[in-house]
C-alpha cells in the first residue's frame, strides 16, 4: 500500500515571521477547504469540520487537496470480497456490488472496498443523478416511489465513499443503492457512522464494508407504486485487513432519530449474520479466523469522534 506523502517544512528564520507564515497558510488552506467542501458536498460540511481539517493539514496528519494519489482505474470488484446472496441476484457496478431483492425493491447488501488512497483523492462533484438501475432484472425502484413518501433516498454505499471517481460517484446514485430512511436518521446517526468509517479508512488503510437494511423480521411500511419496503433497522459490517492483526465490527441501528452514542449500536458480525442469513466474509478469511473474528468485537479498537456525536445532537438531528 503506497504511503501518502505530506509536504511541509519548518521555518527556521525566527519565531515571529514563522508564525505569520503559518497563520497565513492556515487561512489560505481553510478558505480553500471550505470552498471545496461546499462545492463537492452540497454545502453540508460544517465550518468546524473545515477548521479541524485545516489544522490537520498544518500538523501533517492529512494531505493538502492537491497532494496524494490519483483516481484508481475503474475495475470490477473481485468475487472473493462479496457476501453470500439470499436473493440470487448479484449485480456488480464498477466500485461496489449488491444483492438485489425484488420482493423489497432494494439491496439486501451493498459491498465495496474503502482505502486510504481513495479517501485522499480530491473529491469529484456530487452527482445527484438518482435513476433506476439498468442491471436489475425486473427494473429497480424509481425516484417516483419516494416522492412525497416522507422518507429519504438513503445511500447504502455512501456517495462520500465513492467521491474518488466520477464513475463511482455517478453509479452510487442508482436506485438499487437506495433504501427508505427517516430524514434525521439519514442525516443524523447514519451520517455519523458513515463519517467515522471514513476516519477508520484513513487510519487503518484498507477496509471491506457491507451494509444494508434488515429485511428478515418484517418491515414497517411500503412506499410507491413499486411497493418499496421501509426497514426498521440497518446494519453495517466493517473488516480491517491492515497488518499485523485483522479486526472486524458490526453496527445495527434502528431507522429512527437517535440520541444514543454510536458505540451503543456496536454488535458482533455473528449477530448480524444470524439476523439476515448472510455470510459476509466467506472467501476472505479461513474458517477458524473468520469464526473467531465474527464472534467478538472490541469497540476500543474503533475510535469514535465525540465531536461528531455532539454535532449530531446539536444540529444534525434537528434538520428540517
PDB file of C-alpha atoms in Angstrom:
ATOM      1  CA  UNK A   1       0.000   0.000   0.000  1.00  0.00           C
ATOM      2  CA  UNK A   2       1.500   3.322  -1.019  1.00  0.00           C
ATOM      3  CA  UNK A   3       2.287   5.729   1.816  1.00  0.00           C
ATOM      4  CA  UNK A   4       0.831   9.199   1.496  1.00  0.00           C
ATOM      5  CA  UNK A   5       3.398  11.953   1.369  1.00  0.00           C
ATOM      6  CA  UNK A   6       2.932  15.244   3.151  1.00  0.00           C
ATOM      7  CA  UNK A   7       4.887  18.301   2.029  1.00  0.00           C
ATOM      8  CA  UNK A   8       5.519  20.713   4.823  1.00  0.00           C
ATOM      9  CA  UNK A   9       8.672  22.199   6.343  1.00  0.00           C
ATOM     10  CA  UNK A  10       9.663  24.158   9.415  1.00  0.00           C
ATOM     11  CA  UNK A  11      10.538  27.862   9.125  1.00  0.00           C
ATOM     12  CA  UNK A  12      13.984  28.287  10.678  1.00  0.00           C
ATOM     13  CA  UNK A  13      14.320  32.078  10.252  1.00  0.00           C
ATOM     14  CA  UNK A  14      12.698  33.182  13.500  1.00  0.00           C
ATOM     15  CA  UNK A  15       9.618  32.714  15.658  1.00  0.00           C
ATOM     16  CA  UNK A  16       7.688  35.847  14.648  1.00  0.00           C
ATOM     17  CA  UNK A  17       7.978  35.513  10.878  1.00  0.00           C
ATOM     18  CA  UNK A  18       7.412  31.753  11.124  1.00  0.00           C
ATOM     19  CA  UNK A  19       4.155  32.324  12.973  1.00  0.00           C
ATOM     20  CA  UNK A  20       2.979  34.863  10.381  1.00  0.00           C
ATOM     21  CA  UNK A  21       3.684  32.411   7.566  1.00  0.00           C
ATOM     22  CA  UNK A  22       1.925  29.629   9.435  1.00  0.00           C
ATOM     23  CA  UNK A  23      -1.171  31.713  10.164  1.00  0.00           C
ATOM     24  CA  UNK A  24      -1.307  32.893   6.563  1.00  0.00           C
ATOM     25  CA  UNK A  25      -1.016  29.335   5.317  1.00  0.00           C
ATOM     26  CA  UNK A  26      -3.767  28.273   7.718  1.00  0.00           C
ATOM     27  CA  UNK A  27      -6.132  30.937   6.379  1.00  0.00           C
ATOM     28  CA  UNK A  28      -5.428  30.026   2.741  1.00  0.00           C
ATOM     29  CA  UNK A  29      -5.894  26.302   3.362  1.00  0.00           C
ATOM     30  CA  UNK A  30      -9.031  26.873   5.430  1.00  0.00           C
ATOM     31  CA  UNK A  31     -10.596  29.029   2.743  1.00  0.00           C
ATOM     32  CA  UNK A  32      -9.737  26.522   0.033  1.00  0.00           C
ATOM     33  CA  UNK A  33     -11.040  23.582   2.020  1.00  0.00           C
ATOM     34  CA  UNK A  34     -14.271  25.289   2.943  1.00  0.00           C
ATOM     35  CA  UNK A  35     -14.893  26.248  -0.711  1.00  0.00           C
ATOM     36  CA  UNK A  36     -14.119  22.707  -1.889  1.00  0.00           C
ATOM     37  CA  UNK A  37     -16.396  21.143   0.699  1.00  0.00           C
ATOM     38  CA  UNK A  38     -19.256  23.455  -0.162  1.00  0.00           C
ATOM     39  CA  UNK A  39     -18.827  22.712  -3.853  1.00  0.00           C
ATOM     40  CA  UNK A  40     -18.474  18.958  -3.590  1.00  0.00           C
ATOM     41  CA  UNK A  41     -20.678  18.043  -0.649  1.00  0.00           C
ATOM     42  CA  UNK A  42     -23.675  20.231  -1.408  1.00  0.00           C
ATOM     43  CA  UNK A  43     -22.853  22.683   1.372  1.00  0.00           C
ATOM     44  CA  UNK A  44     -23.314  20.021   4.068  1.00  0.00           C
ATOM     45  CA  UNK A  45     -19.812  20.299   5.566  1.00  0.00           C
ATOM     46  CA  UNK A  46     -19.864  22.073   8.923  1.00  0.00           C
ATOM     47  CA  UNK A  47     -17.474  25.015   9.325  1.00  0.00           C
ATOM     48  CA  UNK A  48     -15.956  23.446  12.437  1.00  0.00           C
ATOM     49  CA  UNK A  49     -15.056  20.353  10.407  1.00  0.00           C
ATOM     50  CA  UNK A  50     -13.298  22.537   7.830  1.00  0.00           C
ATOM     51  CA  UNK A  51     -11.276  24.175  10.631  1.00  0.00           C
ATOM     52  CA  UNK A  52     -10.373  20.768  12.071  1.00  0.00           C
ATOM     53  CA  UNK A  53      -9.255  19.500   8.663  1.00  0.00           C
ATOM     54  CA  UNK A  54      -7.129  22.605   8.029  1.00  0.00           C
ATOM     55  CA  UNK A  55      -5.429  22.103  11.393  1.00  0.00           C
ATOM     56  CA  UNK A  56      -4.694  18.504  10.450  1.00  0.00           C
ATOM     57  CA  UNK A  57      -3.145  19.611   7.170  1.00  0.00           C
ATOM     58  CA  UNK A  58      -0.819  22.003   9.010  1.00  0.00           C
ATOM     59  CA  UNK A  59       0.214  19.350  11.510  1.00  0.00           C
ATOM     60  CA  UNK A  60       0.915  16.837   8.746  1.00  0.00           C
ATOM     61  CA  UNK A  61      -1.907  14.463   9.741  1.00  0.00           C
ATOM     62  CA  UNK A  62      -3.693  14.953   6.421  1.00  0.00           C
ATOM     63  CA  UNK A  63      -2.551  15.906   2.931  1.00  0.00           C
ATOM     64  CA  UNK A  64      -3.378  19.115   1.148  1.00  0.00           C
ATOM     65  CA  UNK A  65      -6.099  18.754  -1.531  1.00  0.00           C
ATOM     66  CA  UNK A  66      -3.609  18.759  -4.431  1.00  0.00           C
ATOM     67  CA  UNK A  67      -1.258  16.128  -2.974  1.00  0.00           C
ATOM     68  CA  UNK A  68      -1.577  12.397  -2.912  1.00  0.00           C
ATOM     69  CA  UNK A  69      -2.689   9.547  -5.155  1.00  0.00           C
ATOM     70  CA  UNK A  70      -4.692   9.936  -8.324  1.00  0.00           C
ATOM     71  CA  UNK A  71      -8.026   8.259  -9.040  1.00  0.00           C
ATOM     72  CA  UNK A  72      -7.694   4.487  -9.495  1.00  0.00           C
ATOM     73  CA  UNK A  73      -8.524   2.900 -12.793  1.00  0.00           C
ATOM     74  CA  UNK A  74     -12.078   1.592 -12.911  1.00  0.00           C
ATOM     75  CA  UNK A  75     -12.134  -2.171 -12.403  1.00  0.00           C
ATOM     76  CA  UNK A  76     -14.817  -4.668 -11.402  1.00  0.00           C
ATOM     77  CA  UNK A  77     -14.767  -5.864  -7.799  1.00  0.00           C
ATOM     78  CA  UNK A  78     -13.337  -9.366  -7.296  1.00  0.00           C
ATOM     79  CA  UNK A  79     -15.795 -12.097  -6.309  1.00  0.00           C
ATOM     80  CA  UNK A  80     -13.844 -13.081  -3.198  1.00  0.00           C
ATOM     81  CA  UNK A  81     -14.815  -9.914  -1.311  1.00  0.00           C
ATOM     82  CA  UNK A  82     -18.566 -10.448  -1.769  1.00  0.00           C
ATOM     83  CA  UNK A  83     -21.003 -11.740   0.870  1.00  0.00           C
ATOM     84  CA  UNK A  84     -23.392 -14.584   0.095  1.00  0.00           C
ATOM     85  CA  UNK A  85     -26.687 -13.707  -1.593  1.00  0.00           C
ATOM     86  CA  UNK A  86     -30.087 -14.939  -0.385  1.00  0.00           C
ATOM     87  CA  UNK A  87     -31.839 -13.457  -3.456  1.00  0.00           C
ATOM     88  CA  UNK A  88     -29.789 -14.964  -6.296  1.00  0.00           C
ATOM     89  CA  UNK A  89     -29.353 -11.586  -7.982  1.00  0.00           C
ATOM     90  CA  UNK A  90     -25.853 -10.181  -7.500  1.00  0.00           C
ATOM     91  CA  UNK A  91     -25.139  -7.037  -9.504  1.00  0.00           C
ATOM     92  CA  UNK A  92     -21.661  -5.607  -9.994  1.00  0.00           C
ATOM     93  CA  UNK A  93     -21.010  -1.950 -10.615  1.00  0.00           C
ATOM     94  CA  UNK A  94     -17.545  -0.509 -11.034  1.00  0.00           C
ATOM     95  CA  UNK A  95     -16.616   0.085  -7.409  1.00  0.00           C
ATOM     96  CA  UNK A  96     -19.377  -1.698  -5.487  1.00  0.00           C
ATOM     97  CA  UNK A  97     -21.609  -4.738  -5.807  1.00  0.00           C
ATOM     98  CA  UNK A  98     -25.050  -5.533  -4.406  1.00  0.00           C
ATOM     99  CA  UNK A  99     -27.510  -8.352  -3.882  1.00  0.00           C
ATOM    100  CA  UNK A 100     -30.911  -7.105  -5.057  1.00  0.00           C
ATOM    101  CA  UNK A 101     -34.235  -8.151  -3.508  1.00  0.00           C
ATOM    102  CA  UNK A 102     -37.121  -7.876  -5.973  1.00  0.00           C
ATOM    103  CA  UNK A 103     -39.525  -8.535  -3.102  1.00  0.00           C
ATOM    104  CA  UNK A 104     -38.390  -5.421  -1.246  1.00  0.00           C
ATOM    105  CA  UNK A 105     -37.140  -3.356  -4.258  1.00  0.00           C
ATOM    106  CA  UNK A 106     -33.746  -2.627  -2.709  1.00  0.00           C
ATOM    107  CA  UNK A 107     -30.451  -4.323  -1.987  1.00  0.00           C
ATOM    108  CA  UNK A 108     -30.148  -6.769   0.900  1.00  0.00           C
ATOM    109  CA  UNK A 109     -26.458  -5.795   0.960  1.00  0.00           C
ATOM    110  CA  UNK A 110     -24.040  -3.492  -0.796  1.00  0.00           C
ATOM    111  CA  UNK A 111     -20.323  -4.347  -0.568  1.00  0.00           C
ATOM    112  CA  UNK A 112     -17.160  -2.466  -1.510  1.00  0.00           C
ATOM    113  CA  UNK A 113     -13.549  -1.750  -0.592  1.00  0.00           C
ATOM    114  CA  UNK A 114     -12.500   1.528   1.018  1.00  0.00           C
ATOM    115  CA  UNK A 115      -8.831   2.505   1.066  1.00  0.00           C
ATOM    116  CA  UNK A 116      -6.776   5.348   2.466  1.00  0.00           C
ATOM    117  CA  UNK A 117      -5.596   6.259  -1.038  1.00  0.00           C
ATOM    118  CA  UNK A 118      -9.201   6.676  -2.237  1.00  0.00           C
ATOM    119  CA  UNK A 119     -10.036   8.940   0.687  1.00  0.00           C
ATOM    120  CA  UNK A 120      -7.109  11.267  -0.039  1.00  0.00           C
ATOM    121  CA  UNK A 121      -8.029  11.773  -3.693  1.00  0.00           C
ATOM    122  CA  UNK A 122      -9.705  15.193  -4.203  1.00  0.00           C
ATOM    123  CA  UNK A 123     -13.470  14.701  -4.269  1.00  0.00           C
ATOM    124  CA  UNK A 124     -15.302  14.791  -7.576  1.00  0.00           C
ATOM    125  CA  UNK A 125     -18.522  16.785  -7.776  1.00  0.00           C
ATOM    126  CA  UNK A 126     -21.517  15.140  -6.121  1.00  0.00           C
ATOM    127  CA  UNK A 127     -23.680  13.656  -8.870  1.00  0.00           C
ATOM    128  CA  UNK A 128     -27.246  13.829  -7.532  1.00  0.00           C
ATOM    129  CA  UNK A 129     -28.396  11.853 -10.594  1.00  0.00           C
ATOM    130  CA  UNK A 130     -30.843   9.448  -8.939  1.00  0.00           C
ATOM    131  CA  UNK A 131     -32.017   6.928 -11.561  1.00  0.00           C
ATOM    132  CA  UNK A 132     -33.198   3.306 -11.934  1.00  0.00           C
ATOM    133  CA  UNK A 133     -30.526   0.621 -12.105  1.00  0.00           C
ATOM    134  CA  UNK A 134     -30.482  -0.862 -15.634  1.00  0.00           C
ATOM    135  CA  UNK A 135     -28.891  -4.093 -14.386  1.00  0.00           C
ATOM    136  CA  UNK A 136     -31.828  -5.112 -12.173  1.00  0.00           C
ATOM    137  CA  UNK A 137     -33.747  -7.901 -13.907  1.00  0.00           C
ATOM    138  CA  UNK A 138     -37.301  -6.646 -13.426  1.00  0.00           C
ATOM    139  CA  UNK A 139     -36.495  -2.940 -13.019  1.00  0.00           C
ATOM    140  CA  UNK A 140     -35.443  -1.338  -9.781  1.00  0.00           C
ATOM    141  CA  UNK A 141     -37.333   1.149  -7.646  1.00  0.00           C
ATOM    142  CA  UNK A 142     -37.696   4.615  -9.158  1.00  0.00           C
ATOM    143  CA  UNK A 143     -37.471   8.139  -7.821  1.00  0.00           C
ATOM    144  CA  UNK A 144     -41.286   8.331  -8.070  1.00  0.00           C
ATOM    145  CA  UNK A 145     -41.594   5.693  -5.348  1.00  0.00           C
ATOM    146  CA  UNK A 146     -40.009   8.069  -2.847  1.00  0.00           C
ATOM    147  CA  UNK A 147     -41.856  11.228  -3.911  1.00  0.00           C
ATOM    148  CA  UNK A 148     -43.989  12.639  -1.063  1.00  0.00           C
ATOM    149  CA  UNK A 149     -43.351   9.461   0.945  1.00  0.00           C
ATOM    150  CA  UNK A 150     -41.744  11.228   3.898  1.00  0.00           C
ATOM    151  CA  UNK A 151     -38.599   9.107   3.513  1.00  0.00           C
ATOM    152  CA  UNK A 152     -35.146   9.966   2.196  1.00  0.00           C
ATOM    153  CA  UNK A 153     -33.461   8.048  -0.596  1.00  0.00           C
ATOM    154  CA  UNK A 154     -30.781   6.777   1.775  1.00  0.00           C
ATOM    155  CA  UNK A 155     -27.489   5.651   0.238  1.00  0.00           C
ATOM    156  CA  UNK A 156     -26.222   2.212   1.255  1.00  0.00           C
ATOM    157  CA  UNK A 157     -22.813   2.685  -0.392  1.00  0.00           C
ATOM    158  CA  UNK A 158     -22.322   6.355   0.592  1.00  0.00           C
ATOM    159  CA  UNK A 159     -21.620   8.938  -2.088  1.00  0.00           C
ATOM    160  CA  UNK A 160     -18.853  10.213   0.207  1.00  0.00           C
ATOM    161  CA  UNK A 161     -17.069   6.853  -0.049  1.00  0.00           C
ATOM    162  CA  UNK A 162     -17.315   6.981  -3.855  1.00  0.00           C
ATOM    163  CA  UNK A 163     -16.064  10.554  -4.269  1.00  0.00           C
ATOM    164  CA  UNK A 164     -12.666   9.478  -5.648  1.00  0.00           C
ATOM    165  CA  UNK A 165     -14.075   8.702  -9.126  1.00  0.00           C
ATOM    166  CA  UNK A 166     -16.697  10.320 -11.348  1.00  0.00           C
ATOM    167  CA  UNK A 167     -17.947   6.902 -12.427  1.00  0.00           C
ATOM    168  CA  UNK A 168     -18.100   5.579  -8.866  1.00  0.00           C
ATOM    169  CA  UNK A 169     -19.926   8.721  -7.723  1.00  0.00           C
ATOM    170  CA  UNK A 170     -22.435   8.518 -10.572  1.00  0.00           C
ATOM    171  CA  UNK A 171     -23.157   4.822 -10.035  1.00  0.00           C
ATOM    172  CA  UNK A 172     -23.727   5.378  -6.315  1.00  0.00           C
ATOM    173  CA  UNK A 173     -26.953   7.177  -7.295  1.00  0.00           C
ATOM    174  CA  UNK A 174     -28.595   4.104  -8.838  1.00  0.00           C
ATOM    175  CA  UNK A 175     -31.894   3.474  -7.071  1.00  0.00           C
ATOM    176  CA  UNK A 176     -30.737  -0.072  -6.274  1.00  0.00           C
ATOM    177  CA  UNK A 177     -28.310   1.596  -3.839  1.00  0.00           C
ATOM    178  CA  UNK A 178     -31.151   3.454  -2.066  1.00  0.00           C
ATOM    179  CA  UNK A 179     -33.331   2.455   0.857  1.00  0.00           C
ATOM    180  CA  UNK A 180     -36.128   4.470   2.547  1.00  0.00           C
ATOM    181  CA  UNK A 181     -34.715   6.195   5.614  1.00  0.00           C
ATOM    182  CA  UNK A 182     -36.219   8.604   8.135  1.00  0.00           C
ATOM    183  CA  UNK A 183     -34.762  12.001   7.295  1.00  0.00           C
ATOM    184  CA  UNK A 184     -32.961  12.659  10.559  1.00  0.00           C
ATOM    185  CA  UNK A 185     -31.763   9.087  10.762  1.00  0.00           C
ATOM    186  CA  UNK A 186     -30.159   9.523   7.335  1.00  0.00           C
ATOM    187  CA  UNK A 187     -28.666  12.929   8.193  1.00  0.00           C
ATOM    188  CA  UNK A 188     -28.079  12.013  11.854  1.00  0.00           C
ATOM    189  CA  UNK A 189     -26.765   8.754  13.296  1.00  0.00           C
ATOM    190  CA  UNK A 190     -26.340   7.111   9.863  1.00  0.00           C
ATOM    191  CA  UNK A 191     -24.285  10.065   8.653  1.00  0.00           C
ATOM    192  CA  UNK A 192     -22.228   9.924  11.837  1.00  0.00           C
ATOM    193  CA  UNK A 193     -21.451   6.252  11.269  1.00  0.00           C
ATOM    194  CA  UNK A 194     -20.502   6.866   7.626  1.00  0.00           C
ATOM    195  CA  UNK A 195     -18.129   9.675   8.566  1.00  0.00           C
ATOM    196  CA  UNK A 196     -16.496   7.591  11.296  1.00  0.00           C
ATOM    197  CA  UNK A 197     -15.989   4.796   8.760  1.00  0.00           C
ATOM    198  CA  UNK A 198     -14.086   7.235   6.562  1.00  0.00           C
ATOM    199  CA  UNK A 199     -11.949   8.136   9.590  1.00  0.00           C
ATOM    200  CA  UNK A 200     -11.190   4.436  10.054  1.00  0.00           C
ATOM    201  CA  UNK A 201     -10.382   4.097   6.366  1.00  0.00           C
ATOM    202  CA  UNK A 202      -7.691   6.757   6.765  1.00  0.00           C
ATOM    203  CA  UNK A 203      -6.392   5.253   9.991  1.00  0.00           C
ATOM    204  CA  UNK A 204      -6.418   1.564   9.034  1.00  0.00           C
ATOM    205  CA  UNK A 205      -5.541   1.804   5.310  1.00  0.00           C
ATOM    206  CA  UNK A 206      -7.852  -0.859   3.792  1.00  0.00           C
ATOM    207  CA  UNK A 207     -11.411  -1.788   4.783  1.00  0.00           C
ATOM    208  CA  UNK A 208     -14.039  -4.153   3.412  1.00  0.00           C
ATOM    209  CA  UNK A 209     -17.556  -2.880   4.051  1.00  0.00           C
ATOM    210  CA  UNK A 210     -21.011  -4.416   3.679  1.00  0.00           C
ATOM    211  CA  UNK A 211     -24.148  -2.522   4.562  1.00  0.00           C
ATOM    212  CA  UNK A 212     -27.873  -2.891   4.094  1.00  0.00           C
ATOM    213  CA  UNK A 213     -31.393  -2.977   5.537  1.00  0.00           C
ATOM    214  CA  UNK A 214     -32.654  -5.721   7.813  1.00  0.00           C
ATOM    215  CA  UNK A 215     -35.428  -7.318   5.742  1.00  0.00           C
ATOM    216  CA  UNK A 216     -35.902 -10.552   7.657  1.00  0.00           C
ATOM    217  CA  UNK A 217     -38.084  -9.525  10.605  1.00  0.00           C
ATOM    218  CA  UNK A 218     -40.816  -7.573   8.926  1.00  0.00           C
ATOM    219  CA  UNK A 219     -40.937  -4.025   7.601  1.00  0.00           C
ATOM    220  CA  UNK A 220     -42.858  -1.025   8.867  1.00  0.00           C
ATOM    221  CA  UNK A 221     -44.333   0.201   5.585  1.00  0.00           C
ATOM    222  CA  UNK A 222     -44.221   0.127   1.782  1.00  0.00           C
ATOM    223  CA  UNK A 223     -43.977   3.181  -0.448  1.00  0.00           C
ATOM    224  CA  UNK A 224     -44.664   3.990  -4.086  1.00  0.00           C
ATOM    225  CA  UNK A 225     -46.066   2.040  -6.981  1.00  0.00           C
ATOM    226  CA  UNK A 226     -43.251  -0.494  -6.722  1.00  0.00           C
ATOM    227  CA  UNK A 227     -44.036  -1.079  -3.021  1.00  0.00           C
ATOM    228  CA  UNK A 228     -40.555  -0.382  -1.719  1.00  0.00           C
ATOM    229  CA  UNK A 229     -40.209  -1.822   1.787  1.00  0.00           C
ATOM    230  CA  UNK A 230     -39.342   0.546   4.650  1.00  0.00           C
ATOM    231  CA  UNK A 231     -36.970  -1.310   7.009  1.00  0.00           C
ATOM    232  CA  UNK A 232     -37.000  -0.995  10.778  1.00  0.00           C
ATOM    233  CA  UNK A 233     -33.210  -1.372  11.060  1.00  0.00           C
ATOM    234  CA  UNK A 234     -29.966  -1.039   9.115  1.00  0.00           C
ATOM    235  CA  UNK A 235     -26.626  -2.754   9.570  1.00  0.00           C
ATOM    236  CA  UNK A 236     -23.035  -2.050   8.626  1.00  0.00           C
ATOM    237  CA  UNK A 237     -20.223  -4.593   8.788  1.00  0.00           C
ATOM    238  CA  UNK A 238     -16.574  -3.496   8.619  1.00  0.00           C
ATOM    239  CA  UNK A 239     -13.466  -5.651   8.221  1.00  0.00           C
ATOM    240  CA  UNK A 240      -9.998  -4.132   8.614  1.00  0.00           C
ATOM    241  CA  UNK A 241      -7.281  -6.126   6.849  1.00  0.00           C
ATOM    242  CA  UNK A 242      -4.396  -3.918   7.988  1.00  0.00           C
ATOM    243  CA  UNK A 243      -1.429  -5.974   9.165  1.00  0.00           C
ATOM    244  CA  UNK A 244      -0.439  -7.358  11.585  1.00  0.00           C
ATOM    245  CA  UNK A 245      -3.861  -8.191  13.027  1.00  0.00           C
ATOM    246  CA  UNK A 246      -7.214  -8.185  11.254  1.00  0.00           C
ATOM    247  CA  UNK A 247     -10.271  -6.971  13.141  1.00  0.00           C
ATOM    248  CA  UNK A 248     -13.988  -6.570  12.446  1.00  0.00           C
ATOM    249  CA  UNK A 249     -17.074  -4.912  13.892  1.00  0.00           C
ATOM    250  CA  UNK A 250     -20.776  -4.564  13.127  1.00  0.00           C
ATOM    251  CA  UNK A 251     -23.398  -1.889  13.788  1.00  0.00           C
ATOM    252  CA  UNK A 252     -27.153  -2.428  13.998  1.00  0.00           C
ATOM    253  CA  UNK A 253     -29.183   0.802  14.149  1.00  0.00           C
ATOM    254  CA  UNK A 254     -32.978   1.416  14.195  1.00  0.00           C
ATOM    255  CA  UNK A 255     -34.391   3.522  11.367  1.00  0.00           C
ATOM    256  CA  UNK A 256     -35.261   6.447  13.631  1.00  0.00           C
ATOM    257  CA  UNK A 257     -33.834   9.643  15.093  1.00  0.00           C
ATOM    258  CA  UNK A 258     -31.255   8.737  17.727  1.00  0.00           C
ATOM    259  CA  UNK A 259     -29.641  10.473  20.679  1.00  0.00           C
ATOM    260  CA  UNK A 260     -27.681   7.379  21.758  1.00  0.00           C
ATOM    261  CA  UNK A 261     -23.880   7.310  21.352  1.00  0.00           C
ATOM    262  CA  UNK A 262     -22.735   5.353  18.314  1.00  0.00           C
ATOM    263  CA  UNK A 263     -20.928   2.732  20.381  1.00  0.00           C
ATOM    264  CA  UNK A 264     -24.284   1.641  21.834  1.00  0.00           C
ATOM    265  CA  UNK A 265     -25.132   0.153  18.420  1.00  0.00           C
ATOM    266  CA  UNK A 266     -21.938  -1.896  18.028  1.00  0.00           C
ATOM    267  CA  UNK A 267     -22.550  -5.657  17.746  1.00  0.00           C
ATOM    268  CA  UNK A 268     -20.712  -8.776  16.652  1.00  0.00           C
ATOM    269  CA  UNK A 269     -20.822  -9.755  12.992  1.00  0.00           C
ATOM    270  CA  UNK A 270     -22.286 -13.088  14.087  1.00  0.00           C
ATOM    271  CA  UNK A 271     -25.366 -11.287  15.386  1.00  0.00           C
ATOM    272  CA  UNK A 272     -25.962  -9.580  12.039  1.00  0.00           C
ATOM    273  CA  UNK A 273     -25.355 -12.824  10.121  1.00  0.00           C
ATOM    274  CA  UNK A 274     -27.881 -14.660  12.279  1.00  0.00           C
ATOM    275  CA  UNK A 275     -30.388 -11.847  11.782  1.00  0.00           C
ATOM    276  CA  UNK A 276     -30.005 -11.548   7.993  1.00  0.00           C
ATOM    277  CA  UNK A 277     -28.982 -15.048   6.898  1.00  0.00           C
ATOM    278  CA  UNK A 278     -25.956 -13.549   5.084  1.00  0.00           C
ATOM    279  CA  UNK A 279     -22.351 -14.792   5.394  1.00  0.00           C
ATOM    280  CA  UNK A 280     -20.286 -11.633   4.972  1.00  0.00           C
ATOM    281  CA  UNK A 281     -16.708 -12.889   4.508  1.00  0.00           C
ATOM    282  CA  UNK A 282     -16.910 -16.451   3.168  1.00  0.00           C
ATOM    283  CA  UNK A 283     -13.889 -16.143   0.847  1.00  0.00           C
ATOM    284  CA  UNK A 284     -11.782 -13.513   2.595  1.00  0.00           C
ATOM    285  CA  UNK A 285     -10.960 -15.456   5.755  1.00  0.00           C
ATOM    286  CA  UNK A 286     -10.315 -19.100   6.555  1.00  0.00           C
ATOM    287  CA  UNK A 287     -12.797 -20.934   8.764  1.00  0.00           C
ATOM    288  CA  UNK A 288     -11.126 -20.574  12.170  1.00  0.00           C
ATOM    289  CA  UNK A 289     -10.042 -16.979  11.582  1.00  0.00           C
ATOM    290  CA  UNK A 290     -13.500 -15.998  10.352  1.00  0.00           C
ATOM    291  CA  UNK A 291     -15.275 -17.679  13.261  1.00  0.00           C
ATOM    292  CA  UNK A 292     -13.074 -16.041  15.900  1.00  0.00           C
ATOM    293  CA  UNK A 293     -13.299 -12.579  14.367  1.00  0.00           C
ATOM    294  CA  UNK A 294     -17.060 -12.644  13.849  1.00  0.00           C
ATOM    295  CA  UNK A 295     -17.970 -13.800  17.348  1.00  0.00           C
ATOM    296  CA  UNK A 296     -16.467 -10.855  19.233  1.00  0.00           C
ATOM    297  CA  UNK A 297     -15.547  -7.208  18.758  1.00  0.00           C
ATOM    298  CA  UNK A 298     -13.561  -4.612  20.700  1.00  0.00           C
ATOM    299  CA  UNK A 299     -15.062  -1.127  20.409  1.00  0.00           C
ATOM    300  CA  UNK A 300     -11.857   0.379  21.801  1.00  0.00           C
ATOM    301  CA  UNK A 301     -10.088  -0.551  18.559  1.00  0.00           C
ATOM    302  CA  UNK A 302     -12.524   1.639  16.579  1.00  0.00           C
ATOM    303  CA  UNK A 303     -12.158   5.250  17.823  1.00  0.00           C
ATOM    304  CA  UNK A 304     -15.398   7.245  17.535  1.00  0.00           C
ATOM    305  CA  UNK A 305     -15.387  11.034  17.252  1.00  0.00           C
ATOM    306  CA  UNK A 306     -17.037  12.657  20.288  1.00  0.00           C
ATOM    307  CA  UNK A 307     -17.200  15.982  18.388  1.00  0.00           C
ATOM    308  CA  UNK A 308     -19.247  14.371  15.644  1.00  0.00           C
ATOM    309  CA  UNK A 309     -21.652  12.852  18.182  1.00  0.00           C
ATOM    310  CA  UNK A 310     -22.166  16.272  19.739  1.00  0.00           C
ATOM    311  CA  UNK A 311     -22.749  17.755  16.293  1.00  0.00           C
ATOM    312  CA  UNK A 312     -25.464  15.147  15.712  1.00  0.00           C
ATOM    313  CA  UNK A 313     -27.221  16.153  18.945  1.00  0.00           C
ATOM    314  CA  UNK A 314     -26.842  19.891  18.334  1.00  0.00           C
ATOM    315  CA  UNK A 315     -27.713  20.157  14.642  1.00  0.00           C
ATOM    316  CA  UNK A 316     -27.955  17.031  12.507  1.00  0.00           C
ATOM    317  CA  UNK A 317     -30.946  15.616  14.410  1.00  0.00           C
ATOM    318  CA  UNK A 318     -32.791  18.939  14.066  1.00  0.00           C
ATOM    319  CA  UNK A 319     -32.619  19.492  10.307  1.00  0.00           C
ATOM    320  CA  UNK A 320     -35.888  20.199   8.552  1.00  0.00           C
TER     321      UNK A 320
END
